[in-house]
Coordinates of C-alpha atoms and ligand atoms in Angstrom, one line a residue:
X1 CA -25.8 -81.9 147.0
X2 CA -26.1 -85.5 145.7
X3 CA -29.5 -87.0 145.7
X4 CA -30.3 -90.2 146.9
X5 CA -33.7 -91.7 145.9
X6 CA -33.3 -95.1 145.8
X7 CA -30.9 -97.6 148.1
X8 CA -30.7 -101.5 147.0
X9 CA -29.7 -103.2 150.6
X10 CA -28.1 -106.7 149.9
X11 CA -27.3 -109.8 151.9
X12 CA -25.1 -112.2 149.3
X13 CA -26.2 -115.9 149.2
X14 CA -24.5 -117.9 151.9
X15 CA -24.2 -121.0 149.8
X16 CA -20.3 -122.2 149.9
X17 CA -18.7 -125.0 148.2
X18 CA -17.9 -126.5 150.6
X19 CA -21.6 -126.4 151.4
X20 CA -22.6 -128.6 148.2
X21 CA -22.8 -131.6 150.3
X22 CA -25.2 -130.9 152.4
X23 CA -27.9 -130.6 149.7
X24 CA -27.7 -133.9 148.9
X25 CA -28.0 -135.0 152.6
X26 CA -31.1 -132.3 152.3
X27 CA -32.7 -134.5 149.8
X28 CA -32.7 -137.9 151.3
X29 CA -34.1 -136.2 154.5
X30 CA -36.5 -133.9 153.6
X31 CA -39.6 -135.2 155.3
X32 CA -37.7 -135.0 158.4
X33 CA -35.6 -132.2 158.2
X34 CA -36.2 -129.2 156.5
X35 CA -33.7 -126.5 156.0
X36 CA -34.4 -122.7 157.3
X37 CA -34.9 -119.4 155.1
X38 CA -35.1 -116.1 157.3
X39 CA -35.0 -112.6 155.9
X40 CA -31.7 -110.9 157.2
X41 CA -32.9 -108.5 160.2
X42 CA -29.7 -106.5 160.3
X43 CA -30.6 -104.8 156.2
X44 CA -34.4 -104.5 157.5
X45 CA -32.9 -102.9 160.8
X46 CA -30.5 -100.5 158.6
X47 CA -33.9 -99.9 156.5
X48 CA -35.8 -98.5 159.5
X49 CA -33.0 -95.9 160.2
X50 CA -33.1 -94.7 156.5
X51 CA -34.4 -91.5 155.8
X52 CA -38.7 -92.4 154.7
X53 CA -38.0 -90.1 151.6
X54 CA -35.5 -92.9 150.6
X55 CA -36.9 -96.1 148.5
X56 CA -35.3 -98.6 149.8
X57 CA -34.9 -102.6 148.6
X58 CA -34.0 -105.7 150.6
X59 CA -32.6 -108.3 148.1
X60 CA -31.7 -112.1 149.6
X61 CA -29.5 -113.1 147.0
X62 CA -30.4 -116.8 148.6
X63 CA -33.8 -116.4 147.2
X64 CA -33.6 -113.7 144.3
X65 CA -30.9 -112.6 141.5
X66 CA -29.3 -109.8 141.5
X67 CA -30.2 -106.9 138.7
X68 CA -26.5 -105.5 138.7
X69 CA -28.8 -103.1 135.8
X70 CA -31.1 -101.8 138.7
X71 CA -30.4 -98.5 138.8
X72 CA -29.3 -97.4 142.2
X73 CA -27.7 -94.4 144.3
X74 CA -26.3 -96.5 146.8
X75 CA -26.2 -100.0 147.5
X76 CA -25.4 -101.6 151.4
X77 CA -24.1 -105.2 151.6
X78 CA -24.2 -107.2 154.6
X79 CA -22.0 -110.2 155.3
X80 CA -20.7 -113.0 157.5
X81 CA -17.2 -114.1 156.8
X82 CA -18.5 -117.2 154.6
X83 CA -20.0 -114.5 152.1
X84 CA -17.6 -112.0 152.0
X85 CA -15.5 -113.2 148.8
X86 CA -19.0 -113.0 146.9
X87 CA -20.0 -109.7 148.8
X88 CA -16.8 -108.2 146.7
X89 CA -17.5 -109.4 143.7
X90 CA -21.4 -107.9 143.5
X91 CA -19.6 -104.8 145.1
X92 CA -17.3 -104.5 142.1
X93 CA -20.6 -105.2 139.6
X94 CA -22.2 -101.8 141.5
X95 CA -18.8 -100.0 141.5
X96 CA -18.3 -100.5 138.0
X97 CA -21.2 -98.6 137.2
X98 CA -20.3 -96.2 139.6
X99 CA -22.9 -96.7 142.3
X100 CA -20.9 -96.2 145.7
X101 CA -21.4 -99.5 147.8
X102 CA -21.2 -99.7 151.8
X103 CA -20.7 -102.7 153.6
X104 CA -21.7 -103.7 157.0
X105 CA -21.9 -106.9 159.7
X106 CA -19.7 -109.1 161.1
X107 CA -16.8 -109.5 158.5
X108 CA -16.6 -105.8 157.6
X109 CA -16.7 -105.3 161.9
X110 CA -13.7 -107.9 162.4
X111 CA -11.6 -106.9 159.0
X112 CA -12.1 -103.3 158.4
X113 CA -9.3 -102.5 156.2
X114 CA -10.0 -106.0 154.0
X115 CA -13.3 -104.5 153.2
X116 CA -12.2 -100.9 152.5
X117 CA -10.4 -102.6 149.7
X118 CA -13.5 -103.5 147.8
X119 CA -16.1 -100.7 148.9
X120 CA -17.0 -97.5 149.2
X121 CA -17.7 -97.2 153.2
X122 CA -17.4 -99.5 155.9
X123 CA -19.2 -99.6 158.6
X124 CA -17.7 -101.7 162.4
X125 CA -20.2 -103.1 164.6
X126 CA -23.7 -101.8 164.9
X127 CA -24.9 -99.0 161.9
X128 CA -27.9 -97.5 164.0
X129 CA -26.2 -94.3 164.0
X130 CA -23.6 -94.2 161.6
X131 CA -25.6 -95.2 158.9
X132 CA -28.0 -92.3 158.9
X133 CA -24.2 -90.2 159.5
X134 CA -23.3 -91.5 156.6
X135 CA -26.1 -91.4 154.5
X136 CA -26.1 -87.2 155.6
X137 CA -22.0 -87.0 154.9
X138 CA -23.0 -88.9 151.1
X139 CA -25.1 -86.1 150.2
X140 CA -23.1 -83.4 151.1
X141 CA -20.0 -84.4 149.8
X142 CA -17.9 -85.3 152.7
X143 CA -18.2 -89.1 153.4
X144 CA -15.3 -91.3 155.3
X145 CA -13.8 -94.4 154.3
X146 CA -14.4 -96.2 158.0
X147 CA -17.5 -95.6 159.9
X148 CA -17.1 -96.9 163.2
X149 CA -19.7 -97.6 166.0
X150 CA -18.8 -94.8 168.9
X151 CA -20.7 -96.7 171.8
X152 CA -22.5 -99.8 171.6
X153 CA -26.4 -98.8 170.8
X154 CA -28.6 -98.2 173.3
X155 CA -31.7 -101.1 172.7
X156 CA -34.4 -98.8 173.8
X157 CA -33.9 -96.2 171.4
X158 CA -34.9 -99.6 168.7
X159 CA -36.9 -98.5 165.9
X160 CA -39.2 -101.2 164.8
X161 CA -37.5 -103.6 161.4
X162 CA -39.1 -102.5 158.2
X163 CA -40.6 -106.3 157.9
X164 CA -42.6 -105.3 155.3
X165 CA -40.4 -104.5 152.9
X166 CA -39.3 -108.6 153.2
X167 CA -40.3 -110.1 149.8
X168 CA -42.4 -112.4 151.3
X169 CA -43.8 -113.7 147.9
X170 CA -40.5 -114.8 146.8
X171 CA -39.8 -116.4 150.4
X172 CA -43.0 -118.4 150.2
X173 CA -42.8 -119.8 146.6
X174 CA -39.4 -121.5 148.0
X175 CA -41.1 -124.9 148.9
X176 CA -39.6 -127.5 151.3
X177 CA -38.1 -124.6 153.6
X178 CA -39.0 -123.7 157.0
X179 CA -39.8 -119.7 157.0
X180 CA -38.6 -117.9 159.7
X181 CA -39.5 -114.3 160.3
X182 CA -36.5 -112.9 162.9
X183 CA -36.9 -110.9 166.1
X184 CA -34.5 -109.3 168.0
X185 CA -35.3 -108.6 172.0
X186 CA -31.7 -108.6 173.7
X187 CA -28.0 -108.1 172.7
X188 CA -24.9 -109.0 174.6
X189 CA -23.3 -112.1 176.0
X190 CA -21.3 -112.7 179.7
X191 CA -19.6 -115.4 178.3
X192 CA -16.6 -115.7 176.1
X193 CA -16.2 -118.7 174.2
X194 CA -13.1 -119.5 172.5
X195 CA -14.6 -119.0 169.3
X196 CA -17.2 -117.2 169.2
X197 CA -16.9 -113.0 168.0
X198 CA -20.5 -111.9 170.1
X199 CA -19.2 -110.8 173.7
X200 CA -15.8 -108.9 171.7
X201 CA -18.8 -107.3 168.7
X202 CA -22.2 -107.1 170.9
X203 CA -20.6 -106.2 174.8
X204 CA -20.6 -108.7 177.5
X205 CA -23.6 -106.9 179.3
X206 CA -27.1 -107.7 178.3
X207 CA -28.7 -104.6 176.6
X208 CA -32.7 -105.3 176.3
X209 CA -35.4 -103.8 174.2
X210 CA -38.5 -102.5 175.8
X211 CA -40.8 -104.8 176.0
X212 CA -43.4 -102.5 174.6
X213 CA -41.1 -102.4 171.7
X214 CA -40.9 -106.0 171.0
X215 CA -44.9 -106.2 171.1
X216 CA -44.6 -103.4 168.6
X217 CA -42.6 -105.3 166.5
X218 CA -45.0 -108.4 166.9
X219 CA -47.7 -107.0 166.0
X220 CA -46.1 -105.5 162.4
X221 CA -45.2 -109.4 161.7
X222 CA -48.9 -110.4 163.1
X223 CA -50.6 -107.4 160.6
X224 CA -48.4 -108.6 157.7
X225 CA -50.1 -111.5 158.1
X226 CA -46.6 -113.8 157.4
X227 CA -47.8 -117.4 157.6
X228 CA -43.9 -118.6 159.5
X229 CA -42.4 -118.9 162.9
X230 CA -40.6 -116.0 164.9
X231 CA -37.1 -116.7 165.2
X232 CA -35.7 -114.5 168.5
X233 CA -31.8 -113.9 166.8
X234 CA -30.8 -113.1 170.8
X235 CA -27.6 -115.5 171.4
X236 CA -29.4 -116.4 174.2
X237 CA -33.0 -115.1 174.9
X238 CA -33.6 -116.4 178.1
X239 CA -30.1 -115.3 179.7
X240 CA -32.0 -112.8 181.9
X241 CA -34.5 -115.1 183.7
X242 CA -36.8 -111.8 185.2
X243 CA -36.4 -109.7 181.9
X244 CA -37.3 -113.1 179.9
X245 CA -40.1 -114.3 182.1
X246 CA -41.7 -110.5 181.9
X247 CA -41.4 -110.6 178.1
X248 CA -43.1 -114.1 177.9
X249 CA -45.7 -112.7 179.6
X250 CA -46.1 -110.1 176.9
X251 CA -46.0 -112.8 174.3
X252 CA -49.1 -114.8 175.6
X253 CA -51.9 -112.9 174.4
X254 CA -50.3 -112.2 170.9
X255 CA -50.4 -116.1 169.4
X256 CA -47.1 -116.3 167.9
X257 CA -44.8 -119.9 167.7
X258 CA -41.1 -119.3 167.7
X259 CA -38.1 -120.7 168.3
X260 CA -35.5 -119.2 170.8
X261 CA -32.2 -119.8 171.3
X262 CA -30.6 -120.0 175.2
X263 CA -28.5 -122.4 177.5
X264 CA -29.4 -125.5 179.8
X265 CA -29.8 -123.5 182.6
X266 CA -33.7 -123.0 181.8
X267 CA -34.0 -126.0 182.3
X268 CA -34.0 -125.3 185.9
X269 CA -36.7 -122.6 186.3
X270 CA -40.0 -124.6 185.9
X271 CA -41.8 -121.2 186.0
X272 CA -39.2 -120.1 182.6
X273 CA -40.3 -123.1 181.2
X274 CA -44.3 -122.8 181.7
X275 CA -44.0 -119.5 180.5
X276 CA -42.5 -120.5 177.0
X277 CA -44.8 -123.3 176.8
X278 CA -47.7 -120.5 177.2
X279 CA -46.1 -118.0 175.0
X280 CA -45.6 -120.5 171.8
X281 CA -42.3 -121.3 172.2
X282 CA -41.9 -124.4 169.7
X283 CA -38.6 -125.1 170.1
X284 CA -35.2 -124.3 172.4
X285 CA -32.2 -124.0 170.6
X286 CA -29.0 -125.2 172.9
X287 CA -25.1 -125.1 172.0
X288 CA -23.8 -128.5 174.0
X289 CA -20.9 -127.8 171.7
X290 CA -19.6 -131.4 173.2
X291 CA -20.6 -133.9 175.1
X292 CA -16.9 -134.5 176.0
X293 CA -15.8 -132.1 179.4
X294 CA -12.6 -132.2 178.3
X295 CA -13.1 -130.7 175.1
X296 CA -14.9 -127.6 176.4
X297 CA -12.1 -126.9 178.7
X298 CA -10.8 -123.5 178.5
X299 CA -13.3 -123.2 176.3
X300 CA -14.8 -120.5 178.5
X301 CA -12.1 -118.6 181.2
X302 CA -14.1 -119.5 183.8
X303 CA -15.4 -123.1 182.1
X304 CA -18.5 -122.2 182.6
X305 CA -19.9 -124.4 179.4
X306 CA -17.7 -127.4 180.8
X307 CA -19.3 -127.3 184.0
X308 CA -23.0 -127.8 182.2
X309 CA -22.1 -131.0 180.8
X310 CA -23.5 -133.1 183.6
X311 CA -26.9 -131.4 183.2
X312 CA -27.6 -132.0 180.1
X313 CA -29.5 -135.1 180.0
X314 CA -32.3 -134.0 183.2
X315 CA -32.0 -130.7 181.9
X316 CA -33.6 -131.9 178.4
X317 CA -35.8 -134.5 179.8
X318 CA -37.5 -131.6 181.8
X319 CA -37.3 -129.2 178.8
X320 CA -39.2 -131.9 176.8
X321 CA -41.6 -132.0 179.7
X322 CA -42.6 -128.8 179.6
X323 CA -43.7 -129.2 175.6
X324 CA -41.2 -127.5 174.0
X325 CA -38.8 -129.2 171.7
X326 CA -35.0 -129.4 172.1
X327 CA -32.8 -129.0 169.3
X328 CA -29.0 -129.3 169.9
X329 CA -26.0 -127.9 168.8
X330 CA -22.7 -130.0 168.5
X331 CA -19.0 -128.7 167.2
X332 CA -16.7 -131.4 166.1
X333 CA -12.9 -130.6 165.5
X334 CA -12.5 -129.8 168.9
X335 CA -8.5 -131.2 170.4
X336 CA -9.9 -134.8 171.8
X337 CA -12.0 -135.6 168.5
X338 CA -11.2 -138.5 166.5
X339 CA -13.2 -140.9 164.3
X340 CA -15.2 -142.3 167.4
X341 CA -16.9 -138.7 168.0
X342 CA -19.5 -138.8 165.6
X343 CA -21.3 -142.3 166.8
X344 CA -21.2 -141.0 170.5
X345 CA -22.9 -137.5 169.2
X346 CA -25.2 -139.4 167.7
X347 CA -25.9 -141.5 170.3
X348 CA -26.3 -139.1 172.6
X349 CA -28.8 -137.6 170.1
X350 CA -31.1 -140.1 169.1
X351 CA -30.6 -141.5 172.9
X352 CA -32.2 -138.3 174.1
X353 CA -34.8 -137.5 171.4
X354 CA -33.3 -134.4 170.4
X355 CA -32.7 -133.2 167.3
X356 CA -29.6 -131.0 166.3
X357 CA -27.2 -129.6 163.8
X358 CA -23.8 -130.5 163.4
X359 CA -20.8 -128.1 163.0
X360 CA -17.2 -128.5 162.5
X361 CA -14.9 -126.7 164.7
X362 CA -14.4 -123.3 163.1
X363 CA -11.8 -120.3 164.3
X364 CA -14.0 -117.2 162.9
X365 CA -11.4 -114.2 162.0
X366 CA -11.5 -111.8 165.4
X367 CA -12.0 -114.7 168.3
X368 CA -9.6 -115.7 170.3
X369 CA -9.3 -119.5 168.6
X370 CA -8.4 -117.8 165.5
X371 CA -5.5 -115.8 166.7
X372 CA -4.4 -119.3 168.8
X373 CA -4.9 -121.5 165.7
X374 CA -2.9 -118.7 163.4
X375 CA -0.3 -118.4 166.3
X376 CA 0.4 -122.5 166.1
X377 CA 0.1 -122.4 161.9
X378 CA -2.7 -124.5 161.6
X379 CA -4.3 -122.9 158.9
X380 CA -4.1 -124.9 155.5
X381 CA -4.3 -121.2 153.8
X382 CA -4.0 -117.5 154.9
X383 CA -7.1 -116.1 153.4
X384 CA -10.2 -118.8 153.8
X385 CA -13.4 -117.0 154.3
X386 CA -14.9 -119.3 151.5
X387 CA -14.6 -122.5 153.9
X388 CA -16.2 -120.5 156.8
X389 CA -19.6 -122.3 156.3
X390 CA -19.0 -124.5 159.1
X391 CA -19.3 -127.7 157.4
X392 CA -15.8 -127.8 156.2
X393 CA -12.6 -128.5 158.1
X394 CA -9.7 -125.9 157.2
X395 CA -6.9 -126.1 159.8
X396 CA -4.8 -129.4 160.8
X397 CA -6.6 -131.3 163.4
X398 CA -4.1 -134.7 165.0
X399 CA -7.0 -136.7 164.6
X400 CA -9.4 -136.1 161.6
X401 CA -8.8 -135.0 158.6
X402 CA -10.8 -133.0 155.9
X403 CA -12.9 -135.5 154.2
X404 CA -13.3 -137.5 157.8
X405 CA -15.2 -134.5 159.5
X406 CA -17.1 -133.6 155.9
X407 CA -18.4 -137.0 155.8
X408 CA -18.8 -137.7 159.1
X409 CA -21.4 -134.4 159.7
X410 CA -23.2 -135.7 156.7
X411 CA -23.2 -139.1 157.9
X412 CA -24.6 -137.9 161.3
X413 CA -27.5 -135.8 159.8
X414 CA -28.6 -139.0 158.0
X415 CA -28.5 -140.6 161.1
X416 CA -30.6 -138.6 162.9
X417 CA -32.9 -137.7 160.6
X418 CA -33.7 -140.9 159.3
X419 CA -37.6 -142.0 159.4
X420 CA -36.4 -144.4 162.1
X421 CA -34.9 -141.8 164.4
X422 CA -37.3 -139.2 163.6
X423 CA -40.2 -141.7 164.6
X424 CA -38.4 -142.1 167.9
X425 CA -38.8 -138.6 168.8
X426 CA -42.1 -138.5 167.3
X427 CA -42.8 -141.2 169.8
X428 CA -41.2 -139.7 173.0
X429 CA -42.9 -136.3 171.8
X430 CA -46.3 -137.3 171.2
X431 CA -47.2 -138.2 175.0
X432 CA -45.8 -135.0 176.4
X433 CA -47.7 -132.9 174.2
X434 CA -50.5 -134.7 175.2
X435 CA -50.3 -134.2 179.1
X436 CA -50.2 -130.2 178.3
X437 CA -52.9 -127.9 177.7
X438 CA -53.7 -127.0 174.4
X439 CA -52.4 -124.0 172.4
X440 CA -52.3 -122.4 169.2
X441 CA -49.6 -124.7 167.0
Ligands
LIG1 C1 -29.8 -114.6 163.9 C2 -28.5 -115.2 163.4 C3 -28.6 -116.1 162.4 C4 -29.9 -116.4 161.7 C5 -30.1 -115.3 160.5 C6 -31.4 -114.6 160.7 C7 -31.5 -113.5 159.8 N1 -31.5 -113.8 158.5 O1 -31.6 -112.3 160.1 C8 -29.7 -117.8 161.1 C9 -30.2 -118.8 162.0 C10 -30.3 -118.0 159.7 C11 -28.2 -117.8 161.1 C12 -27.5 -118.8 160.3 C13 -26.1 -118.8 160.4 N2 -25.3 -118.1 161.1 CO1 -25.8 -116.7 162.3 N3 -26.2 -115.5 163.6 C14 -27.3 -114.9 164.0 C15 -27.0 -114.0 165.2 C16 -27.3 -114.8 166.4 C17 -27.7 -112.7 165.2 C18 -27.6 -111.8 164.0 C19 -28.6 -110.7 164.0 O2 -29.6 -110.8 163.2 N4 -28.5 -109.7 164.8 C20 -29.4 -108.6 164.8 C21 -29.0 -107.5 163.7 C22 -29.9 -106.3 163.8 O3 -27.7 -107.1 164.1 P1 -26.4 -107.4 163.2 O4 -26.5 -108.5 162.3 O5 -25.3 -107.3 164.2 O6 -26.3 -106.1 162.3 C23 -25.9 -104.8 162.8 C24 -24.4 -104.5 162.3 O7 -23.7 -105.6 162.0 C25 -24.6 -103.6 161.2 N5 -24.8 -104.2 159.8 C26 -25.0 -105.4 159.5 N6 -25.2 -105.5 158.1 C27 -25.1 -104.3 157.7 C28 -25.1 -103.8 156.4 C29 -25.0 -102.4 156.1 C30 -25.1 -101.9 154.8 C31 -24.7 -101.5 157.2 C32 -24.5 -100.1 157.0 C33 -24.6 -102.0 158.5 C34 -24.8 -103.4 158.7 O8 -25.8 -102.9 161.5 C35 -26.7 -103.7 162.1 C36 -27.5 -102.9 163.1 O9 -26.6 -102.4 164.1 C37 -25.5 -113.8 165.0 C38 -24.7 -113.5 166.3 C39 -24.8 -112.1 166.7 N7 -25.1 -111.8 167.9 O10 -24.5 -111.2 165.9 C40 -25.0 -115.1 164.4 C41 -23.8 -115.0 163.4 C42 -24.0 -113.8 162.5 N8 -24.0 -116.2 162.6 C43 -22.9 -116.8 162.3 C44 -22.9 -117.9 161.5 C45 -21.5 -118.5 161.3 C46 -24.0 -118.5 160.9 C47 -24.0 -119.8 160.1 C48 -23.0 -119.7 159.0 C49 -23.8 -121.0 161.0 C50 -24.1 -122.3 160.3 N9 -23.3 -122.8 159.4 O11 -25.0 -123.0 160.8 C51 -25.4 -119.8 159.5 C52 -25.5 -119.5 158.1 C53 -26.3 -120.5 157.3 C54 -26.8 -120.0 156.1 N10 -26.5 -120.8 155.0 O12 -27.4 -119.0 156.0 C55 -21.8 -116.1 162.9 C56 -21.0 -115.3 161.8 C57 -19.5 -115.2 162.1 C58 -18.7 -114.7 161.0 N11 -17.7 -114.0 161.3 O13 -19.0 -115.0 159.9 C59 -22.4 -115.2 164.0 C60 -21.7 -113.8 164.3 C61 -22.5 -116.0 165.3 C62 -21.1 -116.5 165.8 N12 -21.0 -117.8 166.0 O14 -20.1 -115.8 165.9 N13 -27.6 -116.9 161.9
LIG2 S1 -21.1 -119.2 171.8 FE1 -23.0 -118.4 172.8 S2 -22.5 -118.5 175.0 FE2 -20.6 -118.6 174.0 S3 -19.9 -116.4 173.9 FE3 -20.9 -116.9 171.9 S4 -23.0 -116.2 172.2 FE4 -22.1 -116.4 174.3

């Protein structure tokens, strides 16, 4: 019987080259746009289902070195595609000294066998079950190369994150960053963007946790007493409008300010909107993706993003209304982008008081872009995880090329977040705000 005592649970930094860039853009900005650190919920979500007998330590690479001395039984990586190249490399520091290493997520989930190259144990799609499986087949002897999720999880059986094992010293002492502490309510997406891996890795039906279950998890963040915002990590946490104006009336009485992310189609429930005023929603975040209908064509089977477009602008303005900020997202790189695209982003942007990030088209490995865009060779290179951070353009595009997009994104967050543009929305803002009643910000 091997004996596990102590698990180091690791989520490798995301910083990519071709990220570099960006800091610089983070520098001339930043009194009007901050960048976000958030503890990663899926290693404090594997934490709760890990034996209590079991020390267990969360390590954000983003915010901590790595002791490749500590002295481990088992270490768990987690990682999107942009960190997986550095996910094998701290994999082969742990190996080395033989410590068995599992890895989970999204990368592991779309390229199983790429992982089982580098680790001990994979695990594909959600680890609620399979990880404590595992952990049992470790200490007996008989553990498997792939793990693999047998049914999508059921939401309800949710055990509550182990938030306090975030290192919320080390979080804080990073200055000049927004500190987000994530919360998950829903999973699942209907829809089935191009490129985008959710509906294919989550299910296209909405699976919900209790409500009683989220206030759980509330109040653990609340008696922790993290001074940041709640993040809600649902792809879309209004996308139910009963279940989400029934959890908002949960999240009244407990204080919080957090940031969701949904679609335009709140917009059109005043009662949605009231509610998310009331329960401390700061800010709505929205994937316009483009402002162009042509480029969101077929982006969906049914076009269901394309037909949004002509709501955008009311939808925002009552949005806005209702006290809550608006934050965008735009893709550029999609078919009818050229070097025009990023003056009409931003002024559809500054125009409408928003603000937003900026993303260049990317095919992520498993979604059905990626198998087009390999289909039609338009990858510059066969193996690219590293230029996965979304700031980067990797694949031949007839109108931009790579430094075109790269400078253009940075071009458009100086833009918008310039003290002349961030006055503007200060300006718009301020009014609103003022015709509301008061609450807890
Ligand atoms: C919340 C979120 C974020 C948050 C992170 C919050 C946090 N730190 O927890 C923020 C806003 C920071 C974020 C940022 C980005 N994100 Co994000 N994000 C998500 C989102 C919406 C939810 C992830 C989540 O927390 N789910 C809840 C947890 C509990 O579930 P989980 O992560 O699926 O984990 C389960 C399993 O995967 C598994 N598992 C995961 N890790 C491990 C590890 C071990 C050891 C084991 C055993 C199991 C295991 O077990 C968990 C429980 O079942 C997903 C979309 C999605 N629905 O998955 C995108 C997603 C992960 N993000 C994505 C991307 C691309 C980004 C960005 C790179 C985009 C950008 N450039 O702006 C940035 C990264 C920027 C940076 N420098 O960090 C992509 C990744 C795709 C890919 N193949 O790489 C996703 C899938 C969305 C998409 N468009 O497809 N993101
Ligand atoms: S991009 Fe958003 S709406 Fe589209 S499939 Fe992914 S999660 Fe759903």
């Amino acid at each position: 019987m091997k004996r596990i005592r102590k698990i180091g649970l690791i989520n490798p930094t995301t910083y990519t080259p071709s990220e570099k860039h960006m800091y610089d853009m983070y520098k001339r900005n930043i009194s009007n746009y901050k960048p976000y650190l958030s503890s990663p919920l899926n290693l404090l979500t594997i934490a709760a289902h890990t034996p209590r007998d079991i020390d267990v330590r969360i390590i954000d690479e983003n915010i901590e070195q790595i002791d490749f001395n500590e002295n481990f039984d088992l270490v768990g990586l987690t990682a999107m595609s942009q960190q997986a190249f550095r996910a094998y490399e701290i994999a082969g520091h742990f190996r080395n000294r033989n410590i068995p290493v599992a890895m989970g997520g999204i990368h592991a989930t779309v390229l199983p066998e790429e992982a089982a190259g580098h680790v001990d144990a994979v695990f594909v799609g959600e680890a609620e079950e399979s990880w404590p499986a595992y952990l049992h087949d470790l200490k007996t002897g008989n553990e498997k190369k792939i793990y693999r999720n047998e049914k999508l999880f059921a939401l309800d059986k949710a055990l509550t994150p182990r938030y306090e094992l975030i290192p919320y010293d080390l979080l804080k002492s990073k200055d000049n960053y927004i500190r987000l502490i994530p919360v998950e309510a829903t999973r699942g997406c209907p829809h089935d963007c191009s490129f985008c891996i959710v509906p294919e890795y989550y299910g296209r039906t909405l699976r919900k946790k209790s409500l009683k279950q989220i206030v759980e998890e509330i109040r653990t963040i609340k008696q922790l007493k993290y001074d940041s915002l709640v993040l809600f990590v649902d792809d879309n946490l209004f996308a139910s409008h009963p279940y989400s104006k029934a959890l908002l009336r949960e999240l009244i009485p407990l204080k919080i300010n957090y940031i969701a992310q949904t679609d335009i189609r709140v917009a059109s429930d005043p009662e949605l909107l009231d509610l998310a005023y009331r329960s401390g929603c700061v800010l709505m975040l929205i994937g316009f993706e483009s402002i162009d209908t042509g480029n969101l064509e077929g982006i969906n089977r049914n076009n269901w993003k394309m037909k949004q477009v002509g709501t955008y602008m009311d939808g925002i303005k009552k949005i806005q209304k209702s006290g809550i900020l608006v934050f965008g997202s735009f893709i550029i790189g999609f078919e009818n982008d050229d070097s025009r695209t990023f003056e009409k982003i931003r002024d559809f942007v500054v125009g409408n008081n928003i603000s937003a990030h900026f993303t260049i088209l990317t095919a992520l490995p498993g979604c059905r872009l990626y198998e087009q865009m390999k289909r039609e060779n338009k990858f510059f290179r066969d193996v690219f995880w590293d230029d996965l951070s979304f700031y980067t353009l990797y694949f031949k595009h007839p109108n931009i090329d790579r430094e075109m997009a790269e400078k253009g994104i940075v071009w458009l967050y100086d833009e918008v977040y310039n003290d002349e543009n961030s006055l503007k929305r200060y300006r718009h803002m301020m009014p609103l705000f003022k015709e509301l009643p008061e609450r807890w910000v």
